[in-house]
XYZ file of C-alpha atoms in Angstrom:
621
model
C -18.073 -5.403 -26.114
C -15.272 -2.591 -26.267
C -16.169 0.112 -23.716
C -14.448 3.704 -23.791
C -10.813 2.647 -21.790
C -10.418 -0.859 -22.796
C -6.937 -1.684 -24.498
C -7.481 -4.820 -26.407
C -4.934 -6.840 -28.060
C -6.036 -9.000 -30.916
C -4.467 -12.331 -30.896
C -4.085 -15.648 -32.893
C -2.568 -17.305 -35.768
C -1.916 -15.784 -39.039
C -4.724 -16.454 -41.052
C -7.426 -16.652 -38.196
C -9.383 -13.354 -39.032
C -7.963 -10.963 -36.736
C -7.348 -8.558 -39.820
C -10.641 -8.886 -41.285
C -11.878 -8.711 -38.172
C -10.500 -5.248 -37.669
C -11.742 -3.880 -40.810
C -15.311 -5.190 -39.857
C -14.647 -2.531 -36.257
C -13.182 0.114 -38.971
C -16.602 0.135 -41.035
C -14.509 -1.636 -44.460
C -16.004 -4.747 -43.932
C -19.820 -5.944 -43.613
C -21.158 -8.971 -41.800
C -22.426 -11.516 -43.293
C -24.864 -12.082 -40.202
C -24.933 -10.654 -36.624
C -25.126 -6.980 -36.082
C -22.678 -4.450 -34.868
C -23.918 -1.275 -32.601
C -22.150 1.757 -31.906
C -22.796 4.426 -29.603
C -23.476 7.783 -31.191
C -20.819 10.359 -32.439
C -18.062 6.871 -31.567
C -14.913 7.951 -34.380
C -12.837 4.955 -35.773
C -9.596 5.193 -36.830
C -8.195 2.204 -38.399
C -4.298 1.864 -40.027
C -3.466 -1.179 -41.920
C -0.479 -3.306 -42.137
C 0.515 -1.283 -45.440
C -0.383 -0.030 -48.440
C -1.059 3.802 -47.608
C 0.492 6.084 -49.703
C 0.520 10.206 -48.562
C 1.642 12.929 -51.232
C 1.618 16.367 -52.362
C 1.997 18.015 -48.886
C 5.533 18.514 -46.669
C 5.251 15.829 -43.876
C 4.361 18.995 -41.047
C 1.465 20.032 -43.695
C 0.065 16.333 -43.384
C -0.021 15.962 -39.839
C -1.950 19.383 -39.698
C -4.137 18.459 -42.336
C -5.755 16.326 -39.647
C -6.768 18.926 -37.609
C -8.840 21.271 -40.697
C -11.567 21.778 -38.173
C -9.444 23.912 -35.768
C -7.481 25.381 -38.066
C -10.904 26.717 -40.025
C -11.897 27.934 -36.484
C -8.659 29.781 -36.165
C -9.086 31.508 -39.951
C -12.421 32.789 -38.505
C -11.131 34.100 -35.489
C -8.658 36.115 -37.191
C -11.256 37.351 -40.174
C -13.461 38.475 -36.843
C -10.785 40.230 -35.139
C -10.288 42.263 -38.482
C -14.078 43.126 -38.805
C -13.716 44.173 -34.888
C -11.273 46.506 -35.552
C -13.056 47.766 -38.613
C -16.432 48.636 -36.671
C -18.018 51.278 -34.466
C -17.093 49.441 -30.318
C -20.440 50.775 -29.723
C -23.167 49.171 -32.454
C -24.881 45.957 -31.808
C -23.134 44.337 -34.491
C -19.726 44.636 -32.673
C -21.256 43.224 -29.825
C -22.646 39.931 -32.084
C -19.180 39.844 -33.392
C -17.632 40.110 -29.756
C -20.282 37.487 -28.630
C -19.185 34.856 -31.673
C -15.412 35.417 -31.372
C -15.794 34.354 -27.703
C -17.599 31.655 -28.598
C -15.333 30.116 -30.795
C -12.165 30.868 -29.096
C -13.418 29.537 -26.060
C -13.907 26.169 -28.023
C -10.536 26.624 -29.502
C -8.503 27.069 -26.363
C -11.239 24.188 -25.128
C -9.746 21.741 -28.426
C -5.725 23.076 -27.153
C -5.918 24.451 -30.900
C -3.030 26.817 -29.203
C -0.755 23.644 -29.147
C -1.188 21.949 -32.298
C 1.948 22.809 -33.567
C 3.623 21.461 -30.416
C 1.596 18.277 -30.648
C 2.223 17.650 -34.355
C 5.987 18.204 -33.462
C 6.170 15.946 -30.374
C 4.232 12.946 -32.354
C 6.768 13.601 -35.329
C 10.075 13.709 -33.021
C 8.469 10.147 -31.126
C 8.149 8.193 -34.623
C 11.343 9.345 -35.646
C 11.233 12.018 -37.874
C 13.917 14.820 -37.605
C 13.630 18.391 -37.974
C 15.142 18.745 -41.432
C 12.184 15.979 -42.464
C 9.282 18.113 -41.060
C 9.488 20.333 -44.565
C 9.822 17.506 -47.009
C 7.339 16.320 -49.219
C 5.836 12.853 -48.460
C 6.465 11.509 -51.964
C 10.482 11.460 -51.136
C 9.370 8.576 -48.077
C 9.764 4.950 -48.186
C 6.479 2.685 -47.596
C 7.585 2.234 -44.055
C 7.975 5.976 -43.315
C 4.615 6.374 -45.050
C 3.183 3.912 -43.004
C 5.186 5.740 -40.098
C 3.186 9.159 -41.347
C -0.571 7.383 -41.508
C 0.057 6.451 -37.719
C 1.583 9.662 -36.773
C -2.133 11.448 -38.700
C -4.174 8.568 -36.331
C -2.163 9.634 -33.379
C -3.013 13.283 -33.681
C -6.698 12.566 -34.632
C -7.360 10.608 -31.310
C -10.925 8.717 -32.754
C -12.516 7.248 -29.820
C -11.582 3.704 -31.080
C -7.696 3.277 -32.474
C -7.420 0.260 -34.329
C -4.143 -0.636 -35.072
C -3.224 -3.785 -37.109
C 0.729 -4.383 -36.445
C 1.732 -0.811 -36.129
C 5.347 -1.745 -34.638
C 6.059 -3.210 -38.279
C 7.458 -0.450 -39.702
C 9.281 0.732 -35.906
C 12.884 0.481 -34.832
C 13.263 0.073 -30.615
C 13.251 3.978 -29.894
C 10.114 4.882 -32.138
C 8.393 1.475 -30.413
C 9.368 2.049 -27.132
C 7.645 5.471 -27.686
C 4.607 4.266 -29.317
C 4.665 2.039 -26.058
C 4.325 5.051 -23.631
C 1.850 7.114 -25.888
C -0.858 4.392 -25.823
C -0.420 3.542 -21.792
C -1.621 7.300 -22.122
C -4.102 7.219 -24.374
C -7.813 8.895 -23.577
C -9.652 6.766 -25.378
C -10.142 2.587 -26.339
C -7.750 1.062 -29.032
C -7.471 -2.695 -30.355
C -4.304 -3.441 -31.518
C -3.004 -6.451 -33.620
C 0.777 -7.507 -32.331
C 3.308 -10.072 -32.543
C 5.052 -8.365 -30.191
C 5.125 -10.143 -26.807
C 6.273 -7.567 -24.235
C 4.851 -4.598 -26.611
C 1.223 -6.685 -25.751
C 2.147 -7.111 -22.109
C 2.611 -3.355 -21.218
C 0.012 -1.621 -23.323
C -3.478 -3.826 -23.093
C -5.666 -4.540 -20.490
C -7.749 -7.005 -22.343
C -7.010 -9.826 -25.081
C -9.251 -11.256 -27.414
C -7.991 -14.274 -29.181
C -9.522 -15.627 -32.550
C -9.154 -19.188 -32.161
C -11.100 -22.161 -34.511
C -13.680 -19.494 -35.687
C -14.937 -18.004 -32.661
C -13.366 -15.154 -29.999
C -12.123 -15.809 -26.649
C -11.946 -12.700 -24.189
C -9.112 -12.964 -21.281
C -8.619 -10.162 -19.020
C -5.417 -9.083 -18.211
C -2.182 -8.236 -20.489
C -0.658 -11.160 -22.662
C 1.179 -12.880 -19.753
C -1.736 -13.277 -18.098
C -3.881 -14.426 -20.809
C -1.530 -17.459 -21.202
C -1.569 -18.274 -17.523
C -6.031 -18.100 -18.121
C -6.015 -20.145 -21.069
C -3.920 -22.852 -19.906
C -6.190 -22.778 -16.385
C -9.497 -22.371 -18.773
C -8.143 -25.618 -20.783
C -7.777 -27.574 -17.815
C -11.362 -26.720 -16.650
C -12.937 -27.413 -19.781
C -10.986 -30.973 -19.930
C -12.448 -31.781 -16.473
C -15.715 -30.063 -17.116
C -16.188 -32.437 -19.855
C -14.926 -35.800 -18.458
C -17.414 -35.328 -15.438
C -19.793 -34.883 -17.872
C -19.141 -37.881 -20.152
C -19.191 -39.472 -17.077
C -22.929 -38.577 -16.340
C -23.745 -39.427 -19.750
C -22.341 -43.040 -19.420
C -24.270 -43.502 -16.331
C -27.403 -42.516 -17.592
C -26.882 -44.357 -20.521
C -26.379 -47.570 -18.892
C -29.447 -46.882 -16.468
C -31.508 -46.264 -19.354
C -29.944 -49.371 -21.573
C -30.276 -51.717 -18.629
C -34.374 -51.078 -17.629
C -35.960 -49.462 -20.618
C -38.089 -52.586 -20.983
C -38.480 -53.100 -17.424
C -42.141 -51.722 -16.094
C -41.191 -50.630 -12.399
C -38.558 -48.806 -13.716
C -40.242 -46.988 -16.701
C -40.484 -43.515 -14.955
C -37.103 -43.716 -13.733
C -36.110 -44.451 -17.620
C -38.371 -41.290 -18.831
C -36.655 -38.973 -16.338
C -32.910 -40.236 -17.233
C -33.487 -39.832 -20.859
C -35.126 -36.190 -20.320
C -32.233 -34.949 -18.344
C -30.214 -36.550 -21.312
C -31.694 -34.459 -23.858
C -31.043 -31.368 -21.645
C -27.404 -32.134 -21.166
C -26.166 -29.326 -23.624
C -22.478 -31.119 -24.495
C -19.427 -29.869 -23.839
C -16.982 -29.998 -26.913
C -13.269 -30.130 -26.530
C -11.996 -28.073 -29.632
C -8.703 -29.443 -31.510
C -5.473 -28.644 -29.138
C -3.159 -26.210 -30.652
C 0.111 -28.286 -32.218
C 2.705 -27.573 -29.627
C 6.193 -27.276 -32.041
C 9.582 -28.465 -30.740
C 12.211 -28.988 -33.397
C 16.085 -29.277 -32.490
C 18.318 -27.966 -35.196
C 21.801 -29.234 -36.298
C 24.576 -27.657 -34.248
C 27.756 -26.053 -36.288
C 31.282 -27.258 -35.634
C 33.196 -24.800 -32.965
C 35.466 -21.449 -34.074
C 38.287 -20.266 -32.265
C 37.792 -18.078 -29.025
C 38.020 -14.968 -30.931
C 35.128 -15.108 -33.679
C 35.149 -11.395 -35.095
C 37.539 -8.340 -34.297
C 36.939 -4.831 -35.793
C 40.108 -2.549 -35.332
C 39.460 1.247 -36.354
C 37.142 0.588 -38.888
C 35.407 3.163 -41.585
C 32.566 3.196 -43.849
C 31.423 5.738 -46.175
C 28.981 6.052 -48.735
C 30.369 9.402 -50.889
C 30.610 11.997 -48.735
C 28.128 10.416 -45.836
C 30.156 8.757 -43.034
C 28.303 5.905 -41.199
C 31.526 4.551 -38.988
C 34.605 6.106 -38.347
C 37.661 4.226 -36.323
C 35.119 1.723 -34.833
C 37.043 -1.379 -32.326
C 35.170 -4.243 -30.809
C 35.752 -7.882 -30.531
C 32.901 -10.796 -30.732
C 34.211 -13.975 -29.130
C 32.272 -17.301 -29.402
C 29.115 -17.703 -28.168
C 27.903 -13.987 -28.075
C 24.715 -12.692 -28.528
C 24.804 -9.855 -29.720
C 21.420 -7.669 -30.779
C 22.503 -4.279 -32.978
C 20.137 -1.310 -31.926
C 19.424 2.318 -32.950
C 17.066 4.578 -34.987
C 16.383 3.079 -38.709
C 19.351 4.925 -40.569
C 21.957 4.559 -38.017
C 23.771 1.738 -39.840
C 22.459 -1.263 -38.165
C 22.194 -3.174 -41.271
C 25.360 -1.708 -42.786
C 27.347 -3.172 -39.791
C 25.705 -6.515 -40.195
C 26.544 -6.110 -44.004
C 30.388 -5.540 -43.096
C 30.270 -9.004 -40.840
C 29.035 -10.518 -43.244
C 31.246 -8.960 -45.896
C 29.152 -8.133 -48.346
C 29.883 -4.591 -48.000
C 33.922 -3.249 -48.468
C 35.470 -1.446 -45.381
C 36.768 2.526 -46.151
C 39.525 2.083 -43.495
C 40.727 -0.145 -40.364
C 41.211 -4.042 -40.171
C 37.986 -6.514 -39.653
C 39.566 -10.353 -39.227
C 37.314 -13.579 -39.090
C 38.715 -16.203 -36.133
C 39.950 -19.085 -36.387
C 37.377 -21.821 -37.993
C 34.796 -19.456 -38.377
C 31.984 -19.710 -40.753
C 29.482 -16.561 -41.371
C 26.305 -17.302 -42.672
C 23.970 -13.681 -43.415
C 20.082 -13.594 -43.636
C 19.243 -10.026 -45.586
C 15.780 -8.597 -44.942
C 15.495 -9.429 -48.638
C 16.649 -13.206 -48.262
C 14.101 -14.660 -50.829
C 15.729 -12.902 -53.678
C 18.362 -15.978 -52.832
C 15.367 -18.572 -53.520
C 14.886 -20.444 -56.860
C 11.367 -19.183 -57.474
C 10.342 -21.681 -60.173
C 11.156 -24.665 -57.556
C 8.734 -26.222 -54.879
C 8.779 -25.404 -51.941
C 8.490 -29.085 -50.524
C 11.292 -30.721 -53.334
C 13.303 -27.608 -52.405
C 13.518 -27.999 -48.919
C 13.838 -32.366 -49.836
C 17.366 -31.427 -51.509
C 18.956 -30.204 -48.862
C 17.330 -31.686 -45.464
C 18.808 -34.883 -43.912
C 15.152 -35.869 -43.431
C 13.761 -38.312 -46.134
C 10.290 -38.433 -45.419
C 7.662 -36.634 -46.965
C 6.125 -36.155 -43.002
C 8.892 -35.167 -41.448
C 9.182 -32.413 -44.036
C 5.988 -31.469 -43.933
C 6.791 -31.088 -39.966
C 9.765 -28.805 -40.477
C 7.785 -26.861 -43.270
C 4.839 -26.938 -40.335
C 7.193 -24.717 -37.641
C 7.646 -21.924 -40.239
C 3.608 -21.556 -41.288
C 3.535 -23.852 -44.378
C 0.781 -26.153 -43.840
C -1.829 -28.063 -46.441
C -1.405 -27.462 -50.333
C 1.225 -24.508 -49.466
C 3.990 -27.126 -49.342
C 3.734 -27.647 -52.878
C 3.247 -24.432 -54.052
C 6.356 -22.764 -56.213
C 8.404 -20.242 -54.302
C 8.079 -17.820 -56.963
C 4.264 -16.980 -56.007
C 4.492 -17.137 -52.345
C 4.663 -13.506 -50.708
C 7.650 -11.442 -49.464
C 6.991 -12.527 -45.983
C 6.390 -16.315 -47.004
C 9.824 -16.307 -49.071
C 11.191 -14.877 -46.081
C 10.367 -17.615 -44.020
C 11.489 -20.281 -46.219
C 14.603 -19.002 -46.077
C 14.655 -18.886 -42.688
C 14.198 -22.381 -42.524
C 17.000 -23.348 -44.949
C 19.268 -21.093 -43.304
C 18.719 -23.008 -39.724
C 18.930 -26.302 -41.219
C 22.470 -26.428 -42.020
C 23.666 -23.428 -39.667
C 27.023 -21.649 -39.838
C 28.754 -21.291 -36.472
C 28.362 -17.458 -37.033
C 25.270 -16.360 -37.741
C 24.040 -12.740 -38.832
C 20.464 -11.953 -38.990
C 18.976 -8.658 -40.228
C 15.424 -9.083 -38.502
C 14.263 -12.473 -38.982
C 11.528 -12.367 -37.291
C 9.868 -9.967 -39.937
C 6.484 -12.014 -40.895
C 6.601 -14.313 -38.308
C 3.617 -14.851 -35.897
C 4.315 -15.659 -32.371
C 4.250 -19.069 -32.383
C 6.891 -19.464 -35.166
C 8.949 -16.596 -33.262
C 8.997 -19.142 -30.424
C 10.424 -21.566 -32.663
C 13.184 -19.717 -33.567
C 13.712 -18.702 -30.486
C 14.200 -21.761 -28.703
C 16.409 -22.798 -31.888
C 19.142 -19.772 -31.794
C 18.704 -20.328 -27.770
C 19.842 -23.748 -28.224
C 22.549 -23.223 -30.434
C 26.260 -23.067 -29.836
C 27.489 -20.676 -32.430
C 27.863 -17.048 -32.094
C 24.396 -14.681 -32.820
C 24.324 -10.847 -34.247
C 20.736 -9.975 -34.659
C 19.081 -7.077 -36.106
C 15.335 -6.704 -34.704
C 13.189 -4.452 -33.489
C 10.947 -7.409 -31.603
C 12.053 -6.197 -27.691
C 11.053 -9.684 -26.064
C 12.555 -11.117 -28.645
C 15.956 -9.548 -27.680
C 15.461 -9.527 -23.937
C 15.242 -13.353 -24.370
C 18.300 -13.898 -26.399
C 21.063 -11.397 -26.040
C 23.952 -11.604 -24.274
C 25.238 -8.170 -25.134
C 23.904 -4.797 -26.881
C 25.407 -3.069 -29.552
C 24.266 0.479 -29.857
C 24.790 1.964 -33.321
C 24.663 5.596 -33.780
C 26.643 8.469 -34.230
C 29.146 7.127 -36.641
C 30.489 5.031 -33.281
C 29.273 1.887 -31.583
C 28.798 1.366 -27.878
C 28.746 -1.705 -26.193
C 26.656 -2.944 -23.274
C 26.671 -5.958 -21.519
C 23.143 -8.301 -20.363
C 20.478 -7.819 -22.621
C 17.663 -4.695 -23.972
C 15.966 -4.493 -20.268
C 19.729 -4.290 -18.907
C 20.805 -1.828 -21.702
C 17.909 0.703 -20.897
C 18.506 0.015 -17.216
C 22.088 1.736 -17.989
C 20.910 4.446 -20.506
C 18.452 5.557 -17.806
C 21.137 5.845 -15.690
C 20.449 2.991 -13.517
C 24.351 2.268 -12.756
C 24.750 6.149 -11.993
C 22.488 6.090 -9.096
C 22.962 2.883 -7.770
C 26.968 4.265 -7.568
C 25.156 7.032 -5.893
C 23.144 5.239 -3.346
C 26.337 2.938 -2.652
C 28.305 6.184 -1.762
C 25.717 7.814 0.363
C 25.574 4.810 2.384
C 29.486 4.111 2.630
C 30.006 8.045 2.939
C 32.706 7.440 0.405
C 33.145 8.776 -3.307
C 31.740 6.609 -6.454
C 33.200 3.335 -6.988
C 33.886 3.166 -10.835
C 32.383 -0.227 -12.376
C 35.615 -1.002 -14.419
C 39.146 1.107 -13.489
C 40.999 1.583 -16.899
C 44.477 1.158 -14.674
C 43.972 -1.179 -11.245
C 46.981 -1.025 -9.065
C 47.947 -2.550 -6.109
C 51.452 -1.406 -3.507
C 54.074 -4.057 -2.671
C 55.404 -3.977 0.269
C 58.347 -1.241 -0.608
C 55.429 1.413 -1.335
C 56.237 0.258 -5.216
C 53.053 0.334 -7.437
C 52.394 -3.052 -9.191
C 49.995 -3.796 -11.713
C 47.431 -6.442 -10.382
C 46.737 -9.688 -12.315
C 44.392 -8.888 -15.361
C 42.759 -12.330 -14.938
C 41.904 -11.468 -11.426
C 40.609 -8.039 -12.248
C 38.757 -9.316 -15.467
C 36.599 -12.055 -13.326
C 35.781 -9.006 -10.314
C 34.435 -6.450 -13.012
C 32.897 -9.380 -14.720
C 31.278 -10.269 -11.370
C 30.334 -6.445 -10.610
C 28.458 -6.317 -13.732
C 26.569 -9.990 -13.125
C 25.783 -8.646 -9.589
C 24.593 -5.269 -11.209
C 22.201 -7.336 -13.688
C 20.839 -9.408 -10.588
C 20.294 -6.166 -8.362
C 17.941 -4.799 -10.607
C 15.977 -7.819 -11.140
C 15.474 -8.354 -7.470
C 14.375 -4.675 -7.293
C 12.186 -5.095 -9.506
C 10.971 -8.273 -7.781
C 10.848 -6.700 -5.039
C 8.281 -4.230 -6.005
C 6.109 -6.363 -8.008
C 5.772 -8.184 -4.593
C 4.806 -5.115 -2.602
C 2.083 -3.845 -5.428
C 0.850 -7.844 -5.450
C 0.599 -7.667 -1.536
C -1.408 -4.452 -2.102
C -4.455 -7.152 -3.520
C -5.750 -9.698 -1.292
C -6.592 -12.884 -3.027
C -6.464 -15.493 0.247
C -4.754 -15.832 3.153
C -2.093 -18.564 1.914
C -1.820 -16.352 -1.248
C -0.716 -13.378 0.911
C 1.937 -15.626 3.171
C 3.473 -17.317 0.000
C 3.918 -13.389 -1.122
C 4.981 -11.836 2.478
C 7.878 -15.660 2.484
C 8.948 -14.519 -1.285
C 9.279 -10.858 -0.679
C 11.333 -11.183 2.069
C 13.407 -13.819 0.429
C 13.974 -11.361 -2.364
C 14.980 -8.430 0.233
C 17.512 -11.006 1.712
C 19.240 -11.913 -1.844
C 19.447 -7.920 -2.340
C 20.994 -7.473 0.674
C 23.977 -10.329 0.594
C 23.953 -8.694 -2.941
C 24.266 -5.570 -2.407
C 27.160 -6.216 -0.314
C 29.192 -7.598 -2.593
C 29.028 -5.504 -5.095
C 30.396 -3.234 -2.227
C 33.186 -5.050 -1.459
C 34.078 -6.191 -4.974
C 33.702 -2.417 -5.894
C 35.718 -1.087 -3.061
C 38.295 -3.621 -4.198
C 38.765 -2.437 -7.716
C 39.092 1.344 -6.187
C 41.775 -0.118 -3.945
């Protein structure tokens, strides 16, 4: 049952249903059994993965086209103000025409028709569409801006059910982490199809996974629903061995006197209440995948260095006199808005694209290995997939491939299927896999984790968090990134800037987290704003003679400010979540094992907090 506020994430393994059964919510699909009830005047709005294509109207025309009801109300407003002015202020039909423009303009204001431009605009601007696009047509888009357009028309429809089937797909971070805020804020109930860990955790209230042909309901955001499952598992488990314990005993009791007279009502009773017992059945557990990969031979310190670097395409400048260095063991996760040159930076790593200016030098020992969004162009399509992967995997077994084929979705009769008719996202995979088998120590990735559910995302996951080589990632998956990067790389602008700690540390800065902790550090000292790292730290001998201090020494303190920074804000944020879960009282031993961690967490901020003072206050020195 969805009621008018739920927020339900639909969950489970590709292949399980959960876009059919969308489609069955949406009206496109019937049942084959069962009925479906809806209360009256209840609006569905449903958006596919892909495959909508909008034309013939300027994007801004679109978008308005949803709203034809209002904007036929408006029409007839404006033909009755005209017939107002045209008539005697006295007759009776001026006052049926007064009566009926009241009417409707009371409805209008009612509907905030006065706004829909603003509304169309703000939706636009959130998805990522700039000004100068507002007034294009919607033939010149892509089929991920048209899919970006389709949600944008949902958005701006608001049906009283949103049913969204992976509508981050087609998102970079900024349009997702908007999307993110819009449906905390939505008026009515949507169920949404994700692979998208954290993008689950902070929008739905409810999840409903589709799991060996029927639907289990946990309430409570994705991190909760794994925390229920695993204690629902463990129930079930008991709940049926005490059960197949009853069973044996009445089994043997029934075994041992059903010939014996004195005992025959005792027998009758024992083999009623078996009949009754309605068994408990432990469904198939899920496989849980581990699988180590091969680890590259070590570069030099120094994997990567850019030095004033420009690229051009005609008269469009992506970079211009762009300098970083990428030493071994970074990771590194490129962000921005699709078209800020994310993928052409990952391109120049990888050097399949020419520089127009500066220096770009590979370390010492370094090997780059690049996975393209379009990596299954690489693929031999007329081979097998299972001979295929048999040619170049130190495994000789026909089960242990099937295994490694197993943690990237290829189960059954699809291991002997020929790569040439598998899907994009399939070939995708695949090459995934190969890639990972034999793995460069420098690795670029331009979102692999396109296509892949959540389980397989965990796979590779734990792989790249495992491995000893040097990462630069392109994805727009946010857990995905807060998991694995070591540093952020934002693109934009023709420049990159360069963040340390990973997306939930990035925003943390762009928010201007550092700014007013620098503030709140002042207040309290009464002195001016420590900077976090001094271009020029000096120190005085004793003569009164400036000297330069050691750059080791200063390198490890601003190192050490910005790991102290990093831990600050988690403990804040610890901090909090303890004083809301305080807020809810569960037991008494629940409440004194969150009152001992609080206050453990208040401590650490504290000795913390201090010295990043000191440390800070020595850098200003």
């Amino acid at each position: 049952m969805i009621t008018p506020r739920d927020r339900v994430g639909l969950v489970g393994a590709n292949g399980t249903g959960k876009s059919t059964l969308m489609k069955v919510l949406g009206g496109m699909e019937s049942l084959d059994y069962g009925t479906i009830s809806t209360a009256k005047g209840i609006t569905a709005g449903y958006l596919p993965q892909d495959g909508l294509t909008l034309s013939g109207r300027t994007v801004f025309a679109e978008c308005m086209s949803v709203f034809s009801g209002l904007q036929a109300m408006e029409k007839e407003m404006e033909d009755l103000t005209a017939r107002m002015s045209e008539i005697d202020h006295a007759s009776a039909e001026y006052s049926q025409i007064a009566d009926r423009y009241h009417q409707i303009q009371h409805e209008f204001q009612t509907r905030d028709g006065y706004a829909l431009d603003a509304q169309v605009g703000s939706v636009l601007t959130g998805l990522g569409f700039g000004k100068d696009d507002w007034n294009r047509l919607t033939d010149e888009f892509s089929g991920g801006w048209q899919m970006r357009l389709a949600l944008a028309k949902l958005l701006l429809q608001q049906p009283n059910l949103l049913l969204l089937d992976e509508p981050t797909n087609h998102l970079d971070l900024e349009a997702r982490n908007w999307l993110e805020e819009y449906l905390v804020h939505y008026p009515n109930a949507f169920v949404l199809i994700s692979h998208d860990r954290y993008f689950l955790d902070v929008t739905v209230n409810k999840i409903a996974e589709v799991w060996n042909k029927r639907i289990h309901v946990y309430t409570g955001n994705y991190d909760k629903y794994l925390t229920q499952k695993t204690q629902r598992n463990e129930q079930l488990v008991a709940a049926y061995k005490n059960q197949r314990d009853r069973i044996e005993q009445l089994e043997v009791f029934i075994n041992r006197f059903r010939y014996t007279a004195t005992k025959a009502k005792q027998v009758q009773s024992r083999i009623k209440e078996l009949e009754k017992i309605e068994r408990i059945e432990i469904p198939e557990e899920e496989k849980t995948i581990h699988f180590s990969f091969p680890q590259p031979k070590p570069s030099g310190r120094i994997v990567a260095e850019f030095s004033g670097v420009a690229k051009s395409y005609g008269e469009k400048t992506v970079f211009r006199d762009v300098s970083f260095m990428i030493e071994r063991g970074d990771r590194i996760a490129l962000v921005g808005v699709n078209g800020a040159g994310k993928s052409t930076l990952i391109k120049l790593l990888a050097e399949q694209e020419h520089l127009s200016g500066g220096e770009y030098r590979l370390g010492h020992n370094v090997q780059a290995d690049y996975f393209a969004q379009d990596q299954y162009k690489e693929l031999d399509p007329d081979a097998r997939v299972l001979d295929d992967l048999g040619e170049i995997s130190r495994v000789s077994t026909e089960t242990e491939l099937r295994s490694l084929l197993g943690c990237f979705l290829f189960s059954a009769d699809d291991v002997f299927k020929k790569i040439g008719v598998l899907s994009g996202g399939e070939r995708n995979r695949y090459a995934l896999l190969k890639m990972l088998l034999h793995p460069a120590n420098f690795l670029l990735l331009d979102e692999p984790t396109n296509h892949l559910d959540m389980r397989a995302k965990d796979v590779l996951l734990d792989a790249l968090s495992d491995y000893t080589g040097t990462v630069v990632l392109v994805s727009h998956d946010r857990y995905f990134i807060d998991r694995l990067a070591t540093r952020i790389f934002q693109v934009g602008d023709g420049k990159v800037e360069i963040f340390p700690g990973n997306y939930e540390d990035y925003l943390w800065r762009k928010q201007g987290g550092a700014a007013e902790m620098q503030e709140r550090l002042a207040a309290s000292s009464k002195s001016a704003p420590i900077p976090i790292a001094a271009p020029a730290i000096v120190s005085s001998d004793g003569d009164g003679k400036s000297k330069r201090l050691n750059p080791i020494k200063r390198k490890q303190i601003e190192d050490r400010v910005q790991e102290l920074e990093r831990k600050i804000s988690h403990l804040e944020s610890s901090i909090e979540g303890c004083e809301l879960a305080l807020q809810n009282f569960v037991s008494a031993e629940e409440i004194e094992r969150q009152a001992r961690e609080l206050g453990k967490h208040k401590a650490e901020l504290q000795n913390s907090m201090a010295e990043w003072e000191e440390l800070g206050q020595a850098l200003q020195a």
